[in-house]
Coordinates of C-alpha atoms in Angstrom, one line a residue:
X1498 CA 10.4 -143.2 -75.0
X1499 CA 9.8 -139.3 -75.7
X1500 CA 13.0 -137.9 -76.1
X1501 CA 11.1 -134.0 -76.4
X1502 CA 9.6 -134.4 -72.9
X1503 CA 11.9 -132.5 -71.0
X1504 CA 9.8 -132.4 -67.4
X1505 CA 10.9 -134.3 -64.7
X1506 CA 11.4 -138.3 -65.3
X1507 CA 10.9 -140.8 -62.7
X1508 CA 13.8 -143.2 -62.5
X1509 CA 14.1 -146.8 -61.5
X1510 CA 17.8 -146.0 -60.5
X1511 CA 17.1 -142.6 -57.9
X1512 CA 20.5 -141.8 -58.9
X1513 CA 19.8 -140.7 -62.6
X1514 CA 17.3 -137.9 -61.3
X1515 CA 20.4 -136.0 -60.6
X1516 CA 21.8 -136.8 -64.1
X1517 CA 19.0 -135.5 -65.7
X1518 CA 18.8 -132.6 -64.2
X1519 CA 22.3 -132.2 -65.4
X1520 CA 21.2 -133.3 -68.9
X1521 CA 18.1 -131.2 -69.2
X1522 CA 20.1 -127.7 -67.8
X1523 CA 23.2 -128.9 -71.1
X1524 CA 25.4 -129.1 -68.3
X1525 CA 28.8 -131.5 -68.7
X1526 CA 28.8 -134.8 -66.8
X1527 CA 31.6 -136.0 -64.4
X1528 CA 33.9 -138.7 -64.3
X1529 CA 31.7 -140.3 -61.3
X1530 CA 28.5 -139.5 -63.7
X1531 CA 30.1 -141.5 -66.5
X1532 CA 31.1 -144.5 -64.2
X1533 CA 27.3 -144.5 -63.1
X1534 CA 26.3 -144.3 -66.3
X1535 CA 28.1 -147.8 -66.8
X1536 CA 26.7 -149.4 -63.9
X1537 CA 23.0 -148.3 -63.2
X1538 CA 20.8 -151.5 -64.0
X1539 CA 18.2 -148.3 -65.4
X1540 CA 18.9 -149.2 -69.3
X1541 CA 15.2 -147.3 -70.4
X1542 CA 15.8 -144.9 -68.0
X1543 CA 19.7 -144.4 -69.9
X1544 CA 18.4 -144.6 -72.9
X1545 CA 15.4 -141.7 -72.3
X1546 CA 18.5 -139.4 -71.0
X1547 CA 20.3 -140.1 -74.0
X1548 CA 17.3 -140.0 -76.5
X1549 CA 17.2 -136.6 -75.5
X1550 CA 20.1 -135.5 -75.7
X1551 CA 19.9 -136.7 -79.5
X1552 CA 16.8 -135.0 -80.3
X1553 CA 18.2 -131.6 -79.0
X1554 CA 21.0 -132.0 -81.4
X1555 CA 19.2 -133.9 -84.4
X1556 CA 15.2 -134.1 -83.8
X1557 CA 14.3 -137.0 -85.2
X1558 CA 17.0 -137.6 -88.0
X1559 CA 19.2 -140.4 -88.8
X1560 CA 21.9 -140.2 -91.2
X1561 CA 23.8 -142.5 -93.4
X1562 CA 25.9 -142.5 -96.4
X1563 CA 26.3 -144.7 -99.7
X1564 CA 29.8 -146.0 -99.2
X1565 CA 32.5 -148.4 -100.1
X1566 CA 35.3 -149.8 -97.5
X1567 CA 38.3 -150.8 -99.1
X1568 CA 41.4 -152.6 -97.7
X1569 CA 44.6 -152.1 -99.9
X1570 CA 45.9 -154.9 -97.6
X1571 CA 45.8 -156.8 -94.5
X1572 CA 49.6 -157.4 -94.3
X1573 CA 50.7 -155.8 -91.0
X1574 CA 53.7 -155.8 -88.7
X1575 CA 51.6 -155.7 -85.8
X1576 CA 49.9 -158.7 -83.5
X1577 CA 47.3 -157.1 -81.3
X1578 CA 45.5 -159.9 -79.4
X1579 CA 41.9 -158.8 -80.5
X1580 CA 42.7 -158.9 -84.4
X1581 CA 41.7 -161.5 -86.9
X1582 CA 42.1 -159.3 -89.7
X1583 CA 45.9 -158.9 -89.9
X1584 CA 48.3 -161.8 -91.9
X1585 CA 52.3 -161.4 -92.1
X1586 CA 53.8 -161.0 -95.3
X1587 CA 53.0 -164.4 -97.5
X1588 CA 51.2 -165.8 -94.2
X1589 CA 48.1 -167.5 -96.1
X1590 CA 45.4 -165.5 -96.1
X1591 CA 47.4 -162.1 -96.2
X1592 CA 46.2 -159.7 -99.0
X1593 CA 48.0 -156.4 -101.3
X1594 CA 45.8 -154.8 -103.6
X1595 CA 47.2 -152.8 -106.1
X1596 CA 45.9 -149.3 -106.9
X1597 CA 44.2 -150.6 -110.0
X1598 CA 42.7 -153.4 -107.7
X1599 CA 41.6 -150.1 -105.3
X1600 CA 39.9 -148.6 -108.0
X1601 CA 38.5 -151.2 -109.5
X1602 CA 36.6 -151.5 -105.9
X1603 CA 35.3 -148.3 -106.0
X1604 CA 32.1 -148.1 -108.3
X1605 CA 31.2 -144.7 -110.1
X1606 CA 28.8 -142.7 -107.7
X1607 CA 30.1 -144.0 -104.7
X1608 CA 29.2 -141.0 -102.0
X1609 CA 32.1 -142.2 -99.9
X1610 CA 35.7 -144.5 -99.5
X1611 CA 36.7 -145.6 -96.2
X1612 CA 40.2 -146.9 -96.6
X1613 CA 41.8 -148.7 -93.9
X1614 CA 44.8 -151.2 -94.1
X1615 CA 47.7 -153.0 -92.0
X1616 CA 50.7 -151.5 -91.3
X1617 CA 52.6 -152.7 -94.4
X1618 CA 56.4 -153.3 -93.7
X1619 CA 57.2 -152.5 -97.1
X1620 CA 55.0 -150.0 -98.7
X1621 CA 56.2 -146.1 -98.7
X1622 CA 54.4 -143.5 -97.8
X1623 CA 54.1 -142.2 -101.8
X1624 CA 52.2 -145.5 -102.4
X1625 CA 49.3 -144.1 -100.0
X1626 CA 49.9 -140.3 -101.5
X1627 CA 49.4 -142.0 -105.3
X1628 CA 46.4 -144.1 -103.9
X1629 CA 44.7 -141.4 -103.1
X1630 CA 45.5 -139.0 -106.1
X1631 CA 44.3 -142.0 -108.3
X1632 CA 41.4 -142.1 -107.0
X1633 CA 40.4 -138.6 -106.4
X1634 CA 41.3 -138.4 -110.9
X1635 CA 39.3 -141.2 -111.0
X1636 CA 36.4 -140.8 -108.8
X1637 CA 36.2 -136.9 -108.5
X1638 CA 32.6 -137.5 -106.9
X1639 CA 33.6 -140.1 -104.1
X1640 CA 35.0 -138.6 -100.9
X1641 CA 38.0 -140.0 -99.7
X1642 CA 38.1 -141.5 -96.0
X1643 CA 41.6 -143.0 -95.6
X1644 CA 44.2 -143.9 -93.2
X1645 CA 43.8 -144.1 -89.2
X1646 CA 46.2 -142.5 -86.9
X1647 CA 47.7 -145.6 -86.1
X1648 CA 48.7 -146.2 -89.9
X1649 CA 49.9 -142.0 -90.3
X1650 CA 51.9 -142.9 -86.8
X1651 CA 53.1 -146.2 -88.8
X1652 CA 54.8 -144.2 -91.2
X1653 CA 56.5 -142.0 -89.3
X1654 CA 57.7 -145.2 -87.7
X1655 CA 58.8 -146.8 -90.1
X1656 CA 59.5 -143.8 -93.3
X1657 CA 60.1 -141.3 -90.9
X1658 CA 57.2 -138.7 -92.4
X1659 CA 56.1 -136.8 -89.9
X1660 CA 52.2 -136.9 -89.5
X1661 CA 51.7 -133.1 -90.5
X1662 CA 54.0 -133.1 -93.9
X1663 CA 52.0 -136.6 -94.4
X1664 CA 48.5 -135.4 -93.5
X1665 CA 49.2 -132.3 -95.8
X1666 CA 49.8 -134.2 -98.6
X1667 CA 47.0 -136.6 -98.3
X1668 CA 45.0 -133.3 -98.4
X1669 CA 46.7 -132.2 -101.3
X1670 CA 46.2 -135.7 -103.5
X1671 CA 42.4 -135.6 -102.3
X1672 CA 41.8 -136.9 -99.3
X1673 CA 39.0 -135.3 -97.2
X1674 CA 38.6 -137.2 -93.6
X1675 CA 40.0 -139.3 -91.5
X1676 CA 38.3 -142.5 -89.8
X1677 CA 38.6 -143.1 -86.4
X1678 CA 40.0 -146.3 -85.7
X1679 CA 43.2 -148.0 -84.1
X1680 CA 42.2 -145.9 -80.8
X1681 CA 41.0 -149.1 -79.2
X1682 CA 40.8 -148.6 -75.8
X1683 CA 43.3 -145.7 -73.9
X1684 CA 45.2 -147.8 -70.9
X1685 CA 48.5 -148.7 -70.4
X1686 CA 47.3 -151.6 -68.8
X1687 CA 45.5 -152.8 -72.0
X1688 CA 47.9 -151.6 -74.8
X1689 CA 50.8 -154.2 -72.5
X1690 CA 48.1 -156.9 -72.5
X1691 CA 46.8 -157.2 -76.0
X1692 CA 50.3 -156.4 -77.1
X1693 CA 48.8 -153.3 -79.2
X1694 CA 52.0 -151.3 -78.0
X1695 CA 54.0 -151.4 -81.2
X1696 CA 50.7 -148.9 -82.0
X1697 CA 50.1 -145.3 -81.7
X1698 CA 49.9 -144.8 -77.9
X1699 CA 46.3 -142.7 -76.4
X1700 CA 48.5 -139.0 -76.4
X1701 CA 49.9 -139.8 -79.7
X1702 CA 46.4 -140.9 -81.5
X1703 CA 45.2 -138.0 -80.3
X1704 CA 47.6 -135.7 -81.1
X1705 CA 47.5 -137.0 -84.5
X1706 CA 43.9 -136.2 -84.9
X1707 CA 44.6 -132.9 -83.3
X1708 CA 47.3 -132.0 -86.3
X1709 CA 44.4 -133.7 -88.8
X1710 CA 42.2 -130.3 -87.2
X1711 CA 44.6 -127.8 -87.3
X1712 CA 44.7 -129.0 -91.3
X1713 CA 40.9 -128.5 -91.7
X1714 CA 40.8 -132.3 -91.9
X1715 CA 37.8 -133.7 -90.2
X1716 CA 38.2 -137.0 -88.5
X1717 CA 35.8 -139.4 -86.0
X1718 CA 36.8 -141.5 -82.9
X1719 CA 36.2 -145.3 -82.1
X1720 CA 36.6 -147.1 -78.8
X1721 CA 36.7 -151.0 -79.1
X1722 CA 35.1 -152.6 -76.1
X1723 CA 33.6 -155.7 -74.7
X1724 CA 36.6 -157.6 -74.1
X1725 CA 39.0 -157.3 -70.8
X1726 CA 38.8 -153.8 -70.2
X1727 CA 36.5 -152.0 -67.5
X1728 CA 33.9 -149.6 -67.2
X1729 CA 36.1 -146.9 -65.5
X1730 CA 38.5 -147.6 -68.5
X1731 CA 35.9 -146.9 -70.9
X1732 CA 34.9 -143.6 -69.1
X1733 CA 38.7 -142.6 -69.1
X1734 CA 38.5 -143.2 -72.9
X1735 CA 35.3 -141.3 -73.5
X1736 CA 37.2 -138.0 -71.7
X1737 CA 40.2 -137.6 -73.2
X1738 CA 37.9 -137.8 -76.9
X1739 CA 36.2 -135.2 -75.2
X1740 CA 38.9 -133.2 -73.5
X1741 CA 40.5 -133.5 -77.1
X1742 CA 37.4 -132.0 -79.2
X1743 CA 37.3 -129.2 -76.5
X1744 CA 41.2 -128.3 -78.1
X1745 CA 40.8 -129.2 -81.6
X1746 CA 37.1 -129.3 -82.8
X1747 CA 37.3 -131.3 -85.5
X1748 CA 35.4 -134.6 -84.6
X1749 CA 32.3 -135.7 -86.3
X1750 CA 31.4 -138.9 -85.3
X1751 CA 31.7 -141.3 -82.3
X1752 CA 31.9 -145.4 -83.1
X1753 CA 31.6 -147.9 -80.2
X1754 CA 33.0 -151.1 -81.4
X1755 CA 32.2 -153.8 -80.4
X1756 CA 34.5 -156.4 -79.8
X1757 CA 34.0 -159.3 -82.1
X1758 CA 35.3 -162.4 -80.3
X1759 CA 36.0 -164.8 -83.9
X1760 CA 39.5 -166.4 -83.2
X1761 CA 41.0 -164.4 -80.6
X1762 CA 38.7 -165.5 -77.6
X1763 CA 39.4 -162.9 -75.3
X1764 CA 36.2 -163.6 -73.8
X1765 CA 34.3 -166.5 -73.8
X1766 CA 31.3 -164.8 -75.1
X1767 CA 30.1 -161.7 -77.3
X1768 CA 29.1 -158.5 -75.1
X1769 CA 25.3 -158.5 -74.7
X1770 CA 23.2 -155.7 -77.2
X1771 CA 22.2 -154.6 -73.3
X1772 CA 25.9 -153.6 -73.2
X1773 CA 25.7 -152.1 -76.8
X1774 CA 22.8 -149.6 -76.1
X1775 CA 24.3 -148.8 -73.0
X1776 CA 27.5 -147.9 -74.4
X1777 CA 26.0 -146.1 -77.1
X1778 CA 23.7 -144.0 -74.5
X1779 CA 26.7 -143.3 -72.2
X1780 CA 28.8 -142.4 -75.1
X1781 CA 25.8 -139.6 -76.7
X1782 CA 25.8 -138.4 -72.5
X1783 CA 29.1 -137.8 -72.1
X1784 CA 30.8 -136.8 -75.3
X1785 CA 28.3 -133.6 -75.6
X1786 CA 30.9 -131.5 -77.7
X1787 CA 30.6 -134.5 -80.4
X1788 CA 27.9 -133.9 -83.1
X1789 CA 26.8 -137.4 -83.8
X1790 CA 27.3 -141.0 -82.0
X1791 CA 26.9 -144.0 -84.5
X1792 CA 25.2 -147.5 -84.4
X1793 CA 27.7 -149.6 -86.4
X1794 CA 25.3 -152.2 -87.7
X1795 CA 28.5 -154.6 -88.6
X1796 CA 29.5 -155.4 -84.9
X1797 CA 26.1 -155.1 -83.4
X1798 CA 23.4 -156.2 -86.0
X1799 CA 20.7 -154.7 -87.8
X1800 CA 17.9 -154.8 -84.9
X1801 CA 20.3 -153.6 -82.4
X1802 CA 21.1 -150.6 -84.1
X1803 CA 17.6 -149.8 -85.1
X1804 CA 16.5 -150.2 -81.0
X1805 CA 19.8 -147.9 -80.7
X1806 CA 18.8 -145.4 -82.6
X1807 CA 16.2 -144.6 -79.5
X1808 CA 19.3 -144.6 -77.1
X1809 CA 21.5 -141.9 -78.5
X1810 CA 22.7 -143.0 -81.7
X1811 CA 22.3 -140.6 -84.6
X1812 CA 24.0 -142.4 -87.6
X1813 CA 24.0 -145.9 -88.6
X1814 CA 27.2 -145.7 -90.7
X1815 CA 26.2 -146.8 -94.2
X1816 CA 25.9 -149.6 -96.8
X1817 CA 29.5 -150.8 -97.0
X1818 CA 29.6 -153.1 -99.7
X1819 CA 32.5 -155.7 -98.9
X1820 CA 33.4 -154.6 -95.3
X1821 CA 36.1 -157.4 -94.5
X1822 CA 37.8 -156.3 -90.4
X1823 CA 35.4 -157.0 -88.5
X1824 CA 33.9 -160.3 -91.1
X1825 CA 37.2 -161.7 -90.5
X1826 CA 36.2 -162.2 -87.4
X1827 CA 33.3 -163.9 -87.6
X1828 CA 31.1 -160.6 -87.5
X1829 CA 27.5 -162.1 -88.0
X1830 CA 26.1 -159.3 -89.7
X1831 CA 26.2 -158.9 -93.7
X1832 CA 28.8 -157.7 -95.2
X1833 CA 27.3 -154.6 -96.5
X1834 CA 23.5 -153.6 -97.4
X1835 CA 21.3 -152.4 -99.6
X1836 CA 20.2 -148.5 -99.5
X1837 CA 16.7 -150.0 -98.7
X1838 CA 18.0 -151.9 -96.3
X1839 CA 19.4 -149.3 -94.2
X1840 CA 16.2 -146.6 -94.9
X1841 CA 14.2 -150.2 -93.2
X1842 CA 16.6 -149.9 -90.2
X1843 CA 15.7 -146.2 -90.0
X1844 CA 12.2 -146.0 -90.6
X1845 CA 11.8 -149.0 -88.3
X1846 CA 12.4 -147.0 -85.6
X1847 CA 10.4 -144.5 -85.9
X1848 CA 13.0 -142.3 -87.3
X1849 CA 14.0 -139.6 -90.3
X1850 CA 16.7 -141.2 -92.7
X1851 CA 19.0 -138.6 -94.2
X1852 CA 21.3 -139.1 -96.3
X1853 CA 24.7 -137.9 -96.3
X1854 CA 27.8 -137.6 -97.4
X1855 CA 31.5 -137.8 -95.7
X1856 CA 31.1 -134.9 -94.2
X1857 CA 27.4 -135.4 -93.3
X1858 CA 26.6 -132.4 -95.9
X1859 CA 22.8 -133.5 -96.4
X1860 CA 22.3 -135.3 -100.3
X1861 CA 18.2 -136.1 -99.4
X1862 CA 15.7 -136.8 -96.7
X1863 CA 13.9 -139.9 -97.6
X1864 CA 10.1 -139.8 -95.6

């Protein structure tokens, strides 16, 4: 696949040539676009499009970080349907880290913390604020990832904080992004059917990252699919991200996740990688006001986000450590890897590995 070769392309799907005219002239793609996107049985000719529209932004680099996640707990009020992670309150099983636990977690030189938790029925909002002044004393060199929208929307729920007095203060303690999760998919239809709608609803998670913006807070998206939802859902998800970068700017990073079927059994089978490059192509097509869409090596494996990394994908997250959501449901992939490990899943495919930090400042280029 040679992403530079802008010229004409032959399709196997006659539709596409019309998409790539699209692509090549940087114009934005339709709703009807997207939904072809998801259903054209073309997956090389896809993944050229997208490949393409990588390299314009990227060339041939790849980035990744050296990073820990931690999980202060998995107590949570909540019971979505696609969940293994989450345990009530002495359920066995459940977990609550202190914030000496937290920083023991957290080794010196860690580039980056990515902390993510349930939605606690009794911790205040100054436990997060004092988690996150700890470890910025502590750990002045390890940038600070912490807290979805869904958990800042928790604790308005439930501490009545609104999200910009809590968001400024995070900033304040030492907190530098935001991850994207607890989006899962944007429909009605899905939030009433996996009973996720105790949970910030698709206008509030995004108005919550739109307030994280306006703060000079920089944030990334998810979208959790491969379950019950369908492709025009996923398309509807994948515009309002975009509509909602075209307002607020502050998105850096796109993450498809994929459903990982463990307990729950929405499905009777995990999504194909077919589905996972696709997704990862249509995502880098349509969201073109998003710098980077990653291969998340924990819900798809290694080899699929190497092969992805030739279908739009321009960052492959990082090494992890102990990452515990998605292993608590049966994720077949380690639980974290090795620097070398992730340069192999780079350099395997042909590509540049950069390394980054949060905030995908480069650290080095390893050749």
């Amino acid at each position: 696949m040679l992403a530079a070769e802008a010229g004409p392309a032959l399709f196997r799907d006659s539709r596409l040539s019309a998409l790539w005219d699209k692509v090549r002239a940087g114009q934005r793609l339709s709703r009807e676009d997207g939904l072809l996107l998801f259903e054209t049985e073309d997956l090389h000719g896809l993944g050229r499009m997208a490949d393409f529209a990588k390299s314009r932004l990227h060339g041939e680099q790849v980035f990744f970080v050296l990073n820990r996640y931690v999980n202060p707990t998995n107590v949570c009020v909540l019971s979505c349907s696609f969940c293994d992670f989450a345990r009530k309150k002495g359920e066995e099983g459940a977990f609550e880290n202190s914030i000496e636990d937290v920083l023991e977690m957290i080794k010196p030189g860690t580039r980056e913390a990515h902390i993510v938790g349930g939605h606690h029925p009794d911790w205040p909002f100054e436990y997060y604020e004092r988690l996150i002044a700890a470890i910025h004393a502590a750990r002045p060199e390890t940038q600070i990832k912490a807290f979805t929208a869904a958990e800042i929307d928790y604790l308005w729920r439930r501490w009545k904080i609104e999200p910009r007095e809590a968001l400024a203060r995070l900033k304040k303690a030492g907190l530098h992004s935001m991850p994207g999760g607890g989006a899962e998919i944007f429909s009605p239809r899905l939030q009433k059917a996996l009973h996720y709608t105790g949970k910030a609803n698709a206008d509030r998670w995004l108005e919550i990252h739109g307030i994280a913006h306006s703060l000079g807070i920089k944030t990334n998206a998810t979208m959790l699919y491969g379950h019950i939802e369908t492709m025009a859902e996923r398309v509807e998800h994948l515009l309002r991200l975009r509509a909602q970068q075209d307002v607020s700017g502050g998105f850096l990073t796109f993450i498809p996740l994929a459903y990982q079927i463990g307990n729950t059994k929405l499905v009777p089978r995990q999504t194909p990688p077919t589905d996972d490059l696709r997704t990862i192509a249509a995502s880098r097509l349509l969201l073109d006001n998003f710098p980077h869409i990653e291969a998340y090596w924990v819900m798809i494996g290694e080899e699929t986000a190497s092969v992805a990394l030739h279908f739009g994908a321009s960052d492959v997250n990082g090494t992890l450590e102990d990452e515990k959501i998605a292993h608590m449901a049966q994720a077949a992939s380690p639980p974290g890897l090795a620097r070398e490990q992730v340069l192999r899943m780079i350099h395997d495919a042909g590509k540049v590995a950069v390394e980054r930090d949060a905030l995908y400042n480069v650290v080095k280029v390893w050749s």
